CSV table of C-alpha atoms and ligand atoms in Angstrom, one decimal:
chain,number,residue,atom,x,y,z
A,950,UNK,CA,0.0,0.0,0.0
A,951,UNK,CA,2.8,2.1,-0.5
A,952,UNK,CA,3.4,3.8,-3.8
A,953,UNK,CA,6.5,3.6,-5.9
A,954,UNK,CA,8.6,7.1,-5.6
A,955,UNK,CA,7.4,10.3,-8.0
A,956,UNK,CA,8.4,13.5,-8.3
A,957,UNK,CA,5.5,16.3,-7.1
A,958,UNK,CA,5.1,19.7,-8.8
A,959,UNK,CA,2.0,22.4,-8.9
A,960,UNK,CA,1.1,23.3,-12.1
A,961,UNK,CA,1.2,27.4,-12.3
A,962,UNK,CA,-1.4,26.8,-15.6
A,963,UNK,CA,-2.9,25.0,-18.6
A,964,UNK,CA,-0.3,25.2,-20.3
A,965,UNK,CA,2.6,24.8,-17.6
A,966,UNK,CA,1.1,21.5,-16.8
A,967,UNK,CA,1.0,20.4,-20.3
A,968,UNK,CA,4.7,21.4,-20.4
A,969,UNK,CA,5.4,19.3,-18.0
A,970,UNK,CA,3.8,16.0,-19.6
A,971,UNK,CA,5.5,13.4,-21.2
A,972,UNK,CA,7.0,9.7,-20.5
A,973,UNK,CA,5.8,8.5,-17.0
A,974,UNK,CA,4.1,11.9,-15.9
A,975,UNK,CA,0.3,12.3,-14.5
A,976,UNK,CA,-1.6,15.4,-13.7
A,977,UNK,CA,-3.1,14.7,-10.2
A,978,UNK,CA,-6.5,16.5,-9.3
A,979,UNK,CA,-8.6,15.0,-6.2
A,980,UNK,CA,-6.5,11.9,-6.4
A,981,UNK,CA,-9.6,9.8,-5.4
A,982,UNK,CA,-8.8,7.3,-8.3
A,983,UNK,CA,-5.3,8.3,-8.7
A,984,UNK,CA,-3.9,7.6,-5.6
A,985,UNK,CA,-5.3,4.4,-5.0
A,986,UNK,CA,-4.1,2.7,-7.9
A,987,UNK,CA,-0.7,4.3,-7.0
A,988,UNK,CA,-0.7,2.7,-3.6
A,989,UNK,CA,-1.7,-0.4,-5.3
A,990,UNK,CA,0.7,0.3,-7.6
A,991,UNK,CA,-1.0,0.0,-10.9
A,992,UNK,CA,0.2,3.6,-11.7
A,993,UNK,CA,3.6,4.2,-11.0
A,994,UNK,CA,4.4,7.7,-12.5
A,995,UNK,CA,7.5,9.0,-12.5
A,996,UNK,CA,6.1,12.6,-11.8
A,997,UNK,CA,2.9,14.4,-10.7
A,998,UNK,CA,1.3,17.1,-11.5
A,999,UNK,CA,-0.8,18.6,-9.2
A,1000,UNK,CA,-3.8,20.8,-11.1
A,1001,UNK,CA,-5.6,21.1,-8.3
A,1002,UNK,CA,-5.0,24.6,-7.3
A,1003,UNK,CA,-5.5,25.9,-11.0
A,1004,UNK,CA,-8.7,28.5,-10.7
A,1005,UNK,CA,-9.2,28.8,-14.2
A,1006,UNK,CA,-10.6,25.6,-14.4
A,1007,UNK,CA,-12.5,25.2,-11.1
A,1008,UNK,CA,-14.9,27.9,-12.4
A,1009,UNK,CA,-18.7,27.1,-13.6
A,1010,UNK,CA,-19.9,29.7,-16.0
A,1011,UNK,CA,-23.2,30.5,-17.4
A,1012,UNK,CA,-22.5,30.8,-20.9
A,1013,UNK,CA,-26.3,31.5,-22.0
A,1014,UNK,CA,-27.4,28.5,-24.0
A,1015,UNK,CA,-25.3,26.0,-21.9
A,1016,UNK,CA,-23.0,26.1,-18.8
A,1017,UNK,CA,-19.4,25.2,-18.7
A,1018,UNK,CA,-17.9,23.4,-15.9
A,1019,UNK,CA,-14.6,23.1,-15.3
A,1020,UNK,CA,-12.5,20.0,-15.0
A,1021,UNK,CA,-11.4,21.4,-11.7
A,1022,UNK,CA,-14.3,21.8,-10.6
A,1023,UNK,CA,-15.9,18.9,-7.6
A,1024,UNK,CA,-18.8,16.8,-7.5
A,1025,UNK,CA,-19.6,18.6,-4.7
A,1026,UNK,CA,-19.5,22.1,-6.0
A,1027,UNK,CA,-21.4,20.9,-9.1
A,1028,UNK,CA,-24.0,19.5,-7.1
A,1029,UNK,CA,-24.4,22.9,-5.0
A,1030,UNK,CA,-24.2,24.8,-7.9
A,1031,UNK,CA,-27.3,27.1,-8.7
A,1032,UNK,CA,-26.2,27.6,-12.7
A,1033,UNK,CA,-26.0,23.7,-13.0
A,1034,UNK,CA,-28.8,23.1,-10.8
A,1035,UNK,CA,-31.4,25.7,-12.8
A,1036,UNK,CA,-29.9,24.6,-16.1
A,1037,UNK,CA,-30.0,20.8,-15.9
A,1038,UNK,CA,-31.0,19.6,-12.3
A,1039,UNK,CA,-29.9,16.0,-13.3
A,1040,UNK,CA,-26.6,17.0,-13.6
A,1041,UNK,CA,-26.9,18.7,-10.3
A,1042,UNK,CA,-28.3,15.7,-8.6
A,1043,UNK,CA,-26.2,13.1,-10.4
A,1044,UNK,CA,-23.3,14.9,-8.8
A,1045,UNK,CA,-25.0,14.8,-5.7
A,1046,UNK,CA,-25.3,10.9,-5.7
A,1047,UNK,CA,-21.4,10.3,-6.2
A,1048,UNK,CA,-19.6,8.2,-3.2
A,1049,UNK,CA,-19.9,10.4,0.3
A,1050,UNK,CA,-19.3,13.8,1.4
A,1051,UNK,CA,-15.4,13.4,1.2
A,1052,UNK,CA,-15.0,12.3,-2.4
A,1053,UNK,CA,-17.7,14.7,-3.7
A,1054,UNK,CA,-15.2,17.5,-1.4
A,1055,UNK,CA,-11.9,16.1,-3.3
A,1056,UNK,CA,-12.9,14.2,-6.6
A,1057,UNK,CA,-13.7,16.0,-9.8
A,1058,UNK,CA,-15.2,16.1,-13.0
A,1059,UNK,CA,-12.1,16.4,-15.1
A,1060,UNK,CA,-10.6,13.3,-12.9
A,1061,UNK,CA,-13.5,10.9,-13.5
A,1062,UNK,CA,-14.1,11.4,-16.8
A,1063,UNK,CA,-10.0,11.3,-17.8
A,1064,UNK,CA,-10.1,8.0,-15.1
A,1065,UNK,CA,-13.6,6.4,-17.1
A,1066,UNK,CA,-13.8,3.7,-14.6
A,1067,UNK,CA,-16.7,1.8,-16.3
A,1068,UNK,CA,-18.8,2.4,-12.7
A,1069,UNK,CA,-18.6,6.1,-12.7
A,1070,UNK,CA,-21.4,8.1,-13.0
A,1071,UNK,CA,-20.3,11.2,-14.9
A,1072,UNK,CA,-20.1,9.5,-18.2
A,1073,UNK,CA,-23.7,8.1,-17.9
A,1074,UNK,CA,-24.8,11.8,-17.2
A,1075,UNK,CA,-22.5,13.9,-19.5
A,1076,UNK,CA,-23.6,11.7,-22.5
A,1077,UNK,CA,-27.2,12.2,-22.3
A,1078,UNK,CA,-26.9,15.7,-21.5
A,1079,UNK,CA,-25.2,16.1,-25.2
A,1080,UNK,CA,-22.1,16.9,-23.2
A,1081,UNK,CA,-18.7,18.1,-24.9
A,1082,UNK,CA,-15.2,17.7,-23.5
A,1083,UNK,CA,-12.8,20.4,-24.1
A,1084,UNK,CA,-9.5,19.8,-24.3
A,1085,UNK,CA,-6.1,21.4,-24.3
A,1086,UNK,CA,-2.9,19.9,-25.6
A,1087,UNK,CA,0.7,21.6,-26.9
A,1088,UNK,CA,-1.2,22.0,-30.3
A,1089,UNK,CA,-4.3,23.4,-29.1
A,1090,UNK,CA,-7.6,22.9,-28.1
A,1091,UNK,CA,-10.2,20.6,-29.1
A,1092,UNK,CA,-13.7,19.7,-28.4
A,1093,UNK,CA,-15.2,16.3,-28.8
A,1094,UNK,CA,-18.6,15.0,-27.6
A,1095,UNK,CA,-18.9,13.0,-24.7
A,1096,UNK,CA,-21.2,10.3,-26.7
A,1097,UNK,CA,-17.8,9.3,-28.4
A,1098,UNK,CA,-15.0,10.2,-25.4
A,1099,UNK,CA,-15.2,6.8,-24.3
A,1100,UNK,CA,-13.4,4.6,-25.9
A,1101,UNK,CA,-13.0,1.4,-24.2
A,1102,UNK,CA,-11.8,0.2,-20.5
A,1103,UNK,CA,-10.4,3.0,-18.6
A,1104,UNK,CA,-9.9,4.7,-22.1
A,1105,UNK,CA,-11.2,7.7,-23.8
A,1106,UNK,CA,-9.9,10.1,-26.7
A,1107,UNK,CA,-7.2,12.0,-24.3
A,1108,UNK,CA,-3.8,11.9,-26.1
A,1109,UNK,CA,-0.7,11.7,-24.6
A,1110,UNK,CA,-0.1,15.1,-23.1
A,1111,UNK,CA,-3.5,16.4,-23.3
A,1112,UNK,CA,-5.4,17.7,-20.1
A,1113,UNK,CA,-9.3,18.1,-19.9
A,1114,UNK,CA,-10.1,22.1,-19.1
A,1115,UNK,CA,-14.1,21.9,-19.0
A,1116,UNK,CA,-17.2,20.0,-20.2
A,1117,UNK,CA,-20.0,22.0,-21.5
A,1118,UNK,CA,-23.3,21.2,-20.7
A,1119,UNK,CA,-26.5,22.7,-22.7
A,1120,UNK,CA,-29.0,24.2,-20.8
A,1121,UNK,CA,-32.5,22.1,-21.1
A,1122,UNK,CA,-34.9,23.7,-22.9
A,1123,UNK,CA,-38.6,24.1,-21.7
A,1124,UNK,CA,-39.6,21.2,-23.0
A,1125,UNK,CA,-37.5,19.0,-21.8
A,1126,UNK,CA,-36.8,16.8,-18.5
A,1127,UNK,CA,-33.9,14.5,-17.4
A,1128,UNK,CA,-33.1,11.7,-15.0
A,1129,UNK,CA,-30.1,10.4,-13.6
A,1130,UNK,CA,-31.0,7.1,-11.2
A,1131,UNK,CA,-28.3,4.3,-9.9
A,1132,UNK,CA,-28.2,1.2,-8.4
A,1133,UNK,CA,-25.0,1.7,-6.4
A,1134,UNK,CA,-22.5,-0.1,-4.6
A,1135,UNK,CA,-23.4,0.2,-1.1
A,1136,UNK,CA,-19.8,0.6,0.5
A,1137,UNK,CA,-18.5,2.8,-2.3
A,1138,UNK,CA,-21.7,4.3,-3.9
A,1139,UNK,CA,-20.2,3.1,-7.5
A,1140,UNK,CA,-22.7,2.6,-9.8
A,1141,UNK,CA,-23.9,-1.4,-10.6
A,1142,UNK,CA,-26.2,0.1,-13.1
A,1143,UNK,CA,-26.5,3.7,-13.7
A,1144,UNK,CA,-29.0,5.5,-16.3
A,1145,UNK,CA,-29.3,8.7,-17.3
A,1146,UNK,CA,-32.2,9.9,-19.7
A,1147,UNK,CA,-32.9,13.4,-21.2
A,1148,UNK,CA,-36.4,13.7,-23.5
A,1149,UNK,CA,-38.4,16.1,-25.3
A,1150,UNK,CA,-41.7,15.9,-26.7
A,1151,UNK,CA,-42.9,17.0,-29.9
A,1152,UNK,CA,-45.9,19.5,-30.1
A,1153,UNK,CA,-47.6,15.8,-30.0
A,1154,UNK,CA,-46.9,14.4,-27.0
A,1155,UNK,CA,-45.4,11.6,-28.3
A,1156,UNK,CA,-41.3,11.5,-27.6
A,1157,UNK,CA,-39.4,13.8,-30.7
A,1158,UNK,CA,-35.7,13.4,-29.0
A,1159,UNK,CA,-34.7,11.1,-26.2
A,1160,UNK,CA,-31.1,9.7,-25.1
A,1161,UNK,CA,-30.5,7.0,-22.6
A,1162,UNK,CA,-27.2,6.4,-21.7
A,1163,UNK,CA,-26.2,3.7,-19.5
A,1164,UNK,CA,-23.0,3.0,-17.2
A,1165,UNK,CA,-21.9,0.0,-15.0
A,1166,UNK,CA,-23.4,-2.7,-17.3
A,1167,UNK,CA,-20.4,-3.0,-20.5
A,1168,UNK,CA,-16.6,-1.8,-20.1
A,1169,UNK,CA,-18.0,1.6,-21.0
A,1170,UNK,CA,-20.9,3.8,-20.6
A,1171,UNK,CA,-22.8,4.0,-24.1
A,1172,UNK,CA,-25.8,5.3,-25.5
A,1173,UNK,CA,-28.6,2.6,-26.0
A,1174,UNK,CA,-30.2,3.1,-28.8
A,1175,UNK,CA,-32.2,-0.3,-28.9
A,1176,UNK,CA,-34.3,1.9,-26.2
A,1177,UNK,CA,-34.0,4.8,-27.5
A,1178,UNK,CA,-35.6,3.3,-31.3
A,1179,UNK,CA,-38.5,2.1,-28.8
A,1180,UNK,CA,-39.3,5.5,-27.8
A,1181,UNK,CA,-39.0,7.7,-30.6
A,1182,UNK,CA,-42.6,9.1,-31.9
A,1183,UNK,CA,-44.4,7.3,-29.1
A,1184,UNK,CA,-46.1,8.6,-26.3
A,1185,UNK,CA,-44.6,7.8,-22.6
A,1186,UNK,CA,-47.2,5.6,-21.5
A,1187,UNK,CA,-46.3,2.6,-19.2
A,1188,UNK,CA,-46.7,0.0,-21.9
A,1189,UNK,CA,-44.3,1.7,-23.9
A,1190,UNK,CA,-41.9,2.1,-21.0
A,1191,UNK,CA,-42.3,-1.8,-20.4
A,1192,UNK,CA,-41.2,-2.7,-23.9
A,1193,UNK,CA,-38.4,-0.2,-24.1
A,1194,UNK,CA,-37.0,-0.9,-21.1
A,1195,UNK,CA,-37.1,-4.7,-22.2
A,1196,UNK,CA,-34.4,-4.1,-25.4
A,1197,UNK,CA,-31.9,-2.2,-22.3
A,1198,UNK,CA,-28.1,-3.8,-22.4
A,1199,UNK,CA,-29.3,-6.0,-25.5
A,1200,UNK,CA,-26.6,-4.3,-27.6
A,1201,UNK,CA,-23.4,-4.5,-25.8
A,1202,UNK,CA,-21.3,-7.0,-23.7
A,1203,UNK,CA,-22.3,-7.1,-20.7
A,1204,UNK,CA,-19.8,-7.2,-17.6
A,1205,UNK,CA,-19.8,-10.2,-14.9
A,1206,UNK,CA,-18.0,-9.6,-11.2
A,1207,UNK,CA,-18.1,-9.5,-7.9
A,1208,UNK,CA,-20.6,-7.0,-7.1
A,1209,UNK,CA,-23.5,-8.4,-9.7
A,1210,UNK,CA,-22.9,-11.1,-12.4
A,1211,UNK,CA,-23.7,-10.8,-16.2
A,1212,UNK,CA,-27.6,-12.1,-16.1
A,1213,UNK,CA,-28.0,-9.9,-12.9
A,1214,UNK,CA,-26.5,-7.1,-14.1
A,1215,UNK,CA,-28.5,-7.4,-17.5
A,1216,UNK,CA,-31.8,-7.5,-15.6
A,1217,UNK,CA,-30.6,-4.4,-13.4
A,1218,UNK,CA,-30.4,-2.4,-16.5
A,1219,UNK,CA,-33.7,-3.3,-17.8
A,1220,UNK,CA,-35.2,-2.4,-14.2
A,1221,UNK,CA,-33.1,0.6,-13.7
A,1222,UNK,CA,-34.2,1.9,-17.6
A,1223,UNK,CA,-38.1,1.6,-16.2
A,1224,UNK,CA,-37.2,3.4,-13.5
A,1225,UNK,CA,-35.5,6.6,-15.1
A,1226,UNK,CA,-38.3,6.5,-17.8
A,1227,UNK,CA,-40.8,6.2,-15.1
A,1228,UNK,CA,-40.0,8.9,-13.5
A,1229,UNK,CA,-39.9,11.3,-16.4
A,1230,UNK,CA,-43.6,10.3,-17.6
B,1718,FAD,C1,-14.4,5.7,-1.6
B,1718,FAD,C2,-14.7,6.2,-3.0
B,1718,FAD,C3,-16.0,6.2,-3.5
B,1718,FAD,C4,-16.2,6.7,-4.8
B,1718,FAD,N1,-17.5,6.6,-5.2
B,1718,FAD,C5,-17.8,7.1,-6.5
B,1718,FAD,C6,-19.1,7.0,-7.0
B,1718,FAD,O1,-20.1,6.7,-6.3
B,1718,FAD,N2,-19.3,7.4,-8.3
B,1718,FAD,C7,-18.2,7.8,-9.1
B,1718,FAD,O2,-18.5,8.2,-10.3
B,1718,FAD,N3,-17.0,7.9,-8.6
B,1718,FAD,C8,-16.7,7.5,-7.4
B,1718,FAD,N4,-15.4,7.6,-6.9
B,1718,FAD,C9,-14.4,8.1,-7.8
B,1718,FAD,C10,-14.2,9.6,-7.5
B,1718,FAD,O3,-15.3,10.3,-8.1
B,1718,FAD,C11,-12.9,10.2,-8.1
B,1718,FAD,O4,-12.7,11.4,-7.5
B,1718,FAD,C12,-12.9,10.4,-9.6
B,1718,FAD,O5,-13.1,9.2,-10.3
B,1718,FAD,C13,-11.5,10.8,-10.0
B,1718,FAD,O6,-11.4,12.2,-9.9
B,1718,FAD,P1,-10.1,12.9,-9.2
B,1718,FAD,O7,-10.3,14.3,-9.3
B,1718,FAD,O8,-10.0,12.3,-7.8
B,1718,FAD,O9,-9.0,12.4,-10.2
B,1718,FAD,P2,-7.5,11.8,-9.9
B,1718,FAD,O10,-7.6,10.6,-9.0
B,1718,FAD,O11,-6.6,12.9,-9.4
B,1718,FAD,O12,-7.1,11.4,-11.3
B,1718,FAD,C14,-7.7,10.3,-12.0
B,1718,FAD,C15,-7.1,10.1,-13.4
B,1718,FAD,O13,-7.4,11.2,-14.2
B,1718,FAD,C16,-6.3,12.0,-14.7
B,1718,FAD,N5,-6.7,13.4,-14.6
B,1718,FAD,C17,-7.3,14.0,-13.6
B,1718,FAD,N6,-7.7,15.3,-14.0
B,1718,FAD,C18,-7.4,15.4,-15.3
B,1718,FAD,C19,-7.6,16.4,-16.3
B,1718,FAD,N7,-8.2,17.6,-16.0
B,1718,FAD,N8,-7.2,16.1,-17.5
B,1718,FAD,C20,-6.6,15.0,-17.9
B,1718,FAD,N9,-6.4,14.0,-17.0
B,1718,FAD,C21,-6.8,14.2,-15.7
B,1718,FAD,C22,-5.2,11.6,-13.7
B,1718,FAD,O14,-3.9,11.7,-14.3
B,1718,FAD,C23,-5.5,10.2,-13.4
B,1718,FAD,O15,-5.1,9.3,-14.4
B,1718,FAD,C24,-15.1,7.2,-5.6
B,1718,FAD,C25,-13.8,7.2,-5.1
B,1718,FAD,C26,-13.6,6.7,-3.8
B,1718,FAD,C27,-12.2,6.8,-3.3
């Protein structure tokens, strides 16, 4: 439980940190993931880089049509935060319902969703808000959309020697509600089986625009679009809920381990995709 030796520096920027990328190196924000694996010694940098100090990217800004969080900025400040809250109160509460009091002080955004630990909740939630990650690296920045930053286990798009500044979020319009629920660990609050929906209704009734993400259930949180075809141009009525929520983690591999195995896991998602839609009819 001890980690292998590193060298420690505090980043004075962006762009100082970025400098001081390369080989073995690792920017370190709340450490919640981080330091763990050190002491378990899956990660054994060479150096860190501590970003947690940087105030340009603990800020969350209204920016009018959507709010912009920064990678600094924890799951408990996102959670108390009146911009996210009035502009999209799932993100709000999703940040609420992440581990206890002292990793929602320390952990952050920008952390989980470089970490993408296939339990997290932040890519469930950032993926059907239409999130986009910004990103700065020596060449520049870039912005790419949290539906395809998750790659694979434990990986997303971040090259080498990049460093997450902010995920934008757009503001829900009037006709539209979200959900975030979870089936969570009990010791660590890690989600089993995590959904997140986001809808809107067409002039109608019936569902115009709905995304259901999902974490927990395959090595990556994803957008299911088996339930999402379900939906579309229907109106949210509990037999329609029933047979969406039946084509839930029918698409992807899903995961078997301690906690829940595969068939469990499977039915989880089907109950916990009920649930989420439930709640938004
Ligand atoms: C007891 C416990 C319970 C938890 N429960 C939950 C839970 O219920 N739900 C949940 O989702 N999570 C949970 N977590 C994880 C927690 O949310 C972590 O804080 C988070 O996953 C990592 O964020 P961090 O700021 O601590 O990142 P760190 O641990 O500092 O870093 C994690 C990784 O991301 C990289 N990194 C960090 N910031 C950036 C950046 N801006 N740009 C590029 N790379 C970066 C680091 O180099 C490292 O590889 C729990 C953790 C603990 C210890």
């Amino acid at each position: 439980m001890i980690p292998s030796k590193f060298n420690y520096s505090k980043a004075t920027s962006v762009q100082d940190a970025i400098s001081k990328l390369g080989g073995e190196a690792k920017i370190l924000a709340g450490g919640h993931s981080l330091i763990p694996s050190m002491k378990l010694r899956l990660n054994q940098p060479s150096d860190l880089i501590d970003i947690s100090q940087l105030e340009a990217i603990k800020q969350i800004t209204d920016e009018g049509e959507s709010v912009l969080i920064g990678a600094g900025a924890t799951h408990g400040e996102i959670a108390n935060s009146s911009i996210v809250q009035s502009a999209c109160s799932m993100v709000s509460n999703g940040a609420a319902q992440i581990g206890d009091i002292q990793v929602r002080n320390k952990g952050t955004i920008g952390g989980s969703i470089a970490h993408a630990d296939p339990a997290a909740d932040w890519p469930a939630i950032i993926i059907a808000a239409d999130g986009v990650v910004i990103i700065e690296g020596a060449g520049g920045s870039r912005e790419v959309p949290a539906a395809s930053f998750f790659t694979g286990f434990y990986e997303t798009a971040l090259e080498e020697n990049e460093i997450i500044t902010g995920i934008r979020i757009p503001k829900l319009n009037s006709g539209s509600s979200a959900t975030y629920v979870k089936f969570a660990q009990p010791a660590s609050r890690f989600a089993i089986v995590g959904c997140a929906v986001v809808k809107n209704l067409d002039s109608e009734g019936e569902i115009g625009n709905i995304k259901v993400s999902i974490t927990g259930v395959s090595e990556f949180a994803y957008r299911d679009h088996g339930v999402e075809d379900e939906l579309m141009g229907k109106p949210l009525t509990a037999d329609v809920i029933e047979s969406a929520a039946a084509k839930a983690a029918e698409s992807v591999d899903v995961m078997s381990d301690h906690y829940a195995s595969e068939t469990y896991r499977k039915h989880l998602a089907k109950v916990y995709v009920k649930k989420a839609l439930s709640e938004l009819m």
